[in-house]
Short mmCIF file of C-alpha atoms and ligand atoms in Angstrom, two decimals:
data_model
loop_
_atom_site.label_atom_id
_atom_site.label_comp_id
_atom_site.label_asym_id
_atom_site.label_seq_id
_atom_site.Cartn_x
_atom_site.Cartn_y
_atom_site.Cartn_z
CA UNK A 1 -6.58 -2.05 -37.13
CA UNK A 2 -6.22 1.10 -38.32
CA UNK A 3 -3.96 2.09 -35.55
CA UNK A 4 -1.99 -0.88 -36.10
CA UNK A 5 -1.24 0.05 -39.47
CA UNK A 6 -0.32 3.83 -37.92
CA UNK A 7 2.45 2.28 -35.70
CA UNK A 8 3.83 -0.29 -38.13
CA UNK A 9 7.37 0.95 -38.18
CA UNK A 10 7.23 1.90 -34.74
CA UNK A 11 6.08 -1.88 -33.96
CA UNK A 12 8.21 -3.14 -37.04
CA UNK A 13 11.75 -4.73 -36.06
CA UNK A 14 14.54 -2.13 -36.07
CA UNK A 15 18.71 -2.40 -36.26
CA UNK A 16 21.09 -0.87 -33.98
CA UNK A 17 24.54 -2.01 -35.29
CA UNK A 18 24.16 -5.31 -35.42
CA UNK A 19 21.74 -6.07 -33.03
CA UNK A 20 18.09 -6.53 -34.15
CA UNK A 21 15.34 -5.10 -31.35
CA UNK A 22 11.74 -6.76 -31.71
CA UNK A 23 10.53 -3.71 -32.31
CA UNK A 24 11.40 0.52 -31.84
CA UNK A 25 9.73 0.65 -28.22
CA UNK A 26 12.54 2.30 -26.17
CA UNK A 27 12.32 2.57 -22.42
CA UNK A 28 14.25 5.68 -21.52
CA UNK A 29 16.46 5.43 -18.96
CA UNK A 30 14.69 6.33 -15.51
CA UNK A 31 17.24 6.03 -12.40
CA UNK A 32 15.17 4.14 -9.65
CA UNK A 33 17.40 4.64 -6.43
CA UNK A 34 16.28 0.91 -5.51
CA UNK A 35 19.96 -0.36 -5.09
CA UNK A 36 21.56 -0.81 -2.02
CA UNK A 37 25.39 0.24 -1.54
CA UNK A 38 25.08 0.33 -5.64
CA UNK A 39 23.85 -3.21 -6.02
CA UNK A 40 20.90 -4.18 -7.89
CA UNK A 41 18.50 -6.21 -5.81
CA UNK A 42 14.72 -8.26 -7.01
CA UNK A 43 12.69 -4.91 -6.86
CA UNK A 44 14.65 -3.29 -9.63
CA UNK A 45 14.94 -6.28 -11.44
CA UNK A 46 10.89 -6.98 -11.35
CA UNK A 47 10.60 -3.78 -12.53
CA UNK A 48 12.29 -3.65 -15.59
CA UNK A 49 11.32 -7.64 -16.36
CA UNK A 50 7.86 -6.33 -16.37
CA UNK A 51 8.44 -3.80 -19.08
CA UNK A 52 10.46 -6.05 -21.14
CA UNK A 53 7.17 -9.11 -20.68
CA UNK A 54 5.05 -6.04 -22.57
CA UNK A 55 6.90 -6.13 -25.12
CA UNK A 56 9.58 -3.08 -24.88
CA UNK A 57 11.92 -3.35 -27.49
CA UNK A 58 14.88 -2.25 -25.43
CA UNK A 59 15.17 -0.92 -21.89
CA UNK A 60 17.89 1.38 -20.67
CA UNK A 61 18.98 1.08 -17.56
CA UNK A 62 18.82 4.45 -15.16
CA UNK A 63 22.14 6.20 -14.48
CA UNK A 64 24.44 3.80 -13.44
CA UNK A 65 28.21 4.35 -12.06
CA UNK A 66 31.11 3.40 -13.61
CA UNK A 67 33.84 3.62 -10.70
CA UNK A 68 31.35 3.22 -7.85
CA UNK A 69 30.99 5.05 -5.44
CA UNK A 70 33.60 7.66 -7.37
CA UNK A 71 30.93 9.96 -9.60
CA UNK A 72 27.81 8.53 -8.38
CA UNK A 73 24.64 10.82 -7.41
CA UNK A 74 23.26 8.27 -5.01
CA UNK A 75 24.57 4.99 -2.99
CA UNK A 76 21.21 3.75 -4.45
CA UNK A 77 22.64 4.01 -8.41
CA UNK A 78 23.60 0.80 -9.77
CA UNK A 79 27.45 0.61 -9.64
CA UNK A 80 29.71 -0.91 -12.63
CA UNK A 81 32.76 -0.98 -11.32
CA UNK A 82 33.49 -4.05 -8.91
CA UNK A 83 32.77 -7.95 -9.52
CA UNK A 84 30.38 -7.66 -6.46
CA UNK A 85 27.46 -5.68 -8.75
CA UNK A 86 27.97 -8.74 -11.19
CA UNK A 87 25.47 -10.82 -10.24
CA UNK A 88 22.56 -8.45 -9.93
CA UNK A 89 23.49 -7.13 -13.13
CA UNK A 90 23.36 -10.54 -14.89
CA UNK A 91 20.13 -11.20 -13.14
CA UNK A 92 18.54 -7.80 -14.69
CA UNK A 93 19.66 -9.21 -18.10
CA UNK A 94 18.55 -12.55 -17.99
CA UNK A 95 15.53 -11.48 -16.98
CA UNK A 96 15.19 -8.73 -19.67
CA UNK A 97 16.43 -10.82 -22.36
CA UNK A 98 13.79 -14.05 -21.46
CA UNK A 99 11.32 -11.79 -23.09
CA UNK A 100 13.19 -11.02 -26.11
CA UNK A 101 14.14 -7.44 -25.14
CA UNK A 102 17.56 -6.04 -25.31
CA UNK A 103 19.26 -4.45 -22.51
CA UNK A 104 21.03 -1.20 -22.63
CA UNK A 105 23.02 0.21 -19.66
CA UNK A 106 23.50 3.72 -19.04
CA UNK A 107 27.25 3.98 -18.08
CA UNK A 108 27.52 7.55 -16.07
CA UNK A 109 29.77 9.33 -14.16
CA UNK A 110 28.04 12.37 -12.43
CA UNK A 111 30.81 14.84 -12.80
CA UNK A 112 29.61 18.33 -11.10
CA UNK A 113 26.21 16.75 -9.46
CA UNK A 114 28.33 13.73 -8.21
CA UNK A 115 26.74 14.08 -4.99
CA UNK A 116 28.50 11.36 -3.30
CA UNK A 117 32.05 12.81 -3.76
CA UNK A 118 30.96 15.76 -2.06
CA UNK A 119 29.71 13.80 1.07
CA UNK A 120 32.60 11.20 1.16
CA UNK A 121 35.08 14.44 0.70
CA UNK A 122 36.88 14.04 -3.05
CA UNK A 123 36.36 16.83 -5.42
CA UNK A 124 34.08 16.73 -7.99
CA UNK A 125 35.43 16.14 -11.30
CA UNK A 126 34.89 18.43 -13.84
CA UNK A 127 36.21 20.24 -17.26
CA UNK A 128 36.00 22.94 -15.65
CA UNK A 129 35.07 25.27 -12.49
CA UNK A 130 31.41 25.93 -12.53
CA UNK A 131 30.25 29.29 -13.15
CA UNK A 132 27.45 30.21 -10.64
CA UNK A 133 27.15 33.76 -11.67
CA UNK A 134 23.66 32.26 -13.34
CA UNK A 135 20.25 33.30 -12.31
CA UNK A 136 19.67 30.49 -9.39
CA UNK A 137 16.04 32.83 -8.48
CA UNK A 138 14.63 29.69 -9.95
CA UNK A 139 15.47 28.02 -6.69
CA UNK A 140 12.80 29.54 -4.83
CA UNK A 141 10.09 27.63 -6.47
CA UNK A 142 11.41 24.42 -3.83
CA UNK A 143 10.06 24.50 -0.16
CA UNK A 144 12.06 24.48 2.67
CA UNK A 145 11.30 21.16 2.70
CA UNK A 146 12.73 20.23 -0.70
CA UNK A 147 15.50 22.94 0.04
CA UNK A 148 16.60 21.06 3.12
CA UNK A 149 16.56 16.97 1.64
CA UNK A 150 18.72 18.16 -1.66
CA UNK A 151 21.14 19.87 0.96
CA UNK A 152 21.23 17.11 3.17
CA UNK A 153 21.87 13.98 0.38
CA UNK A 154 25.71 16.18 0.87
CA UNK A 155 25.67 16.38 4.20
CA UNK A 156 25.71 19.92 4.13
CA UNK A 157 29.02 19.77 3.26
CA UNK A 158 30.59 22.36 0.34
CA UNK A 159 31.28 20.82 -3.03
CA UNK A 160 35.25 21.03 -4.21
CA UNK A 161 36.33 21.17 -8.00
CA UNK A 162 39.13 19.26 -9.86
CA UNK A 163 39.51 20.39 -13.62
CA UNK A 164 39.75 16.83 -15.16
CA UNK A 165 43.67 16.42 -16.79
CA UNK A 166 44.14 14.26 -20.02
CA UNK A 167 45.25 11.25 -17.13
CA UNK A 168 42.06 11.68 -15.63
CA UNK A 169 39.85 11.63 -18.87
CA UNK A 170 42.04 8.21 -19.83
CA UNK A 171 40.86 6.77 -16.37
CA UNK A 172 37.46 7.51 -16.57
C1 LIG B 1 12.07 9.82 -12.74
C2 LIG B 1 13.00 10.09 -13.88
C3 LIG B 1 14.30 9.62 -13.81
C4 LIG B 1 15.19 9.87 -14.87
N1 LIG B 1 16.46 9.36 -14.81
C5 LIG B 1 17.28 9.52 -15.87
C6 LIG B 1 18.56 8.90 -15.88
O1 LIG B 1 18.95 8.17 -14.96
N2 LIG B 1 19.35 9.12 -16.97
C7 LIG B 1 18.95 9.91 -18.02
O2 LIG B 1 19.71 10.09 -18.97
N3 LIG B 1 17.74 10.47 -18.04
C8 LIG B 1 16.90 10.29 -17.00
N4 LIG B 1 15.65 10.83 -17.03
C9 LIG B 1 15.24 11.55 -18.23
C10 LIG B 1 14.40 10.67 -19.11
O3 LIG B 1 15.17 9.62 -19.68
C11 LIG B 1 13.82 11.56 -20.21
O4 LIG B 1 12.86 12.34 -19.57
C12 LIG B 1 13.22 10.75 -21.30
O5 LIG B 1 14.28 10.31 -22.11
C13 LIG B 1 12.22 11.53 -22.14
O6 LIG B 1 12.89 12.53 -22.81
P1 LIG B 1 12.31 14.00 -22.81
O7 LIG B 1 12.24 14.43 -21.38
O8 LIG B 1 13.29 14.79 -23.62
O9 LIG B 1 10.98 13.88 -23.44
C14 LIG B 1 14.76 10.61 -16.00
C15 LIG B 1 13.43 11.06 -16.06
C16 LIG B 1 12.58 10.81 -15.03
C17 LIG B 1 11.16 11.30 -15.14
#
């Protein structure tokens, strides 16, 4: 009881705009890498229903990419940009909104750690040329092991840089 009485406005209906969540629970977003070729399929789905059944206020989404495969990290990210991801997505919110939860999705576009440009060959887009004059001795606390599966998610290839214009900033 007592601890009930702790929690009340974190268990107390709150306002975003004007949408009203059950309560202030927030699930943080948390990318899963369950997707396949950037669509969401039942595993994902189950997963978040599950939070949103215990009562999660609102859940948001992990990273997911808005011009697919363009900016993503992983082919496993949810994608955003093509009427195929459509019907996984409304799946995930019918499913999240049957238990009275609210769905947020985390719109994302990877800029410098867009992985996937790298291995498909575009440039990474960013506002501006990344400065690796920074201590990187930090590095050394991987294994080879660790070393080795972050270098091969590019294909070993060498990441490129495009300083984003004003016409790119208006397409993203
Ligand atoms: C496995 C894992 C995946 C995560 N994925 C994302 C993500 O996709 N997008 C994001 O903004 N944050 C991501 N995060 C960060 C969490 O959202 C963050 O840790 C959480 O909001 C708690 O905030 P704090 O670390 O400042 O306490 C991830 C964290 C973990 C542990």
């Amino acid at each position: 009881m007592a601890r009930t009485k702790t929690l009340r406005h974190l268990l107390a209906p709150g306002r975003i705009g004007p949408m009203t969540l059950s309560n202030r629970v927030v699930l943080p977003a948390m990318d899963m890498n369950a997707c396949v070729d950037g669509e969401l399929h039942q595993t994902e789905i189950d997963h978040y229903a599950a939070r949103a059944a215990g009562g999660t206020g609102m859940i948001i989404t992990g990273a997911s990419a808005i011009a697919f495969p363009v900016g993503a990290t992983s082919l496993k990210e949810p994608g955003l940009s093509d009427d195929r991801f459509i019907p996984g997505l409304k799946a995930l919110a019918d499913a999240v909104h049957a238990s009275g939860s609210k769905l947020c999705v985390q719109s994302t576009h990877h800029g410098k750690v867009a992985r996937i440009d790298t291995l498909q060959g575009r440039p990474l887009l960013v506002p501006s040329e990344p400065d690796f004059s920074y201590d990187m001795s930090a590095m050394a606390d991987n294994s080879k092991d660790e070393l080795m599966k972050m270098g091969a998610v590019t294909g070993g290839k060498k990441a490129s840089y495009h300083e984003a214009t004003a016409e790119d900033i208006a397409w993203l």
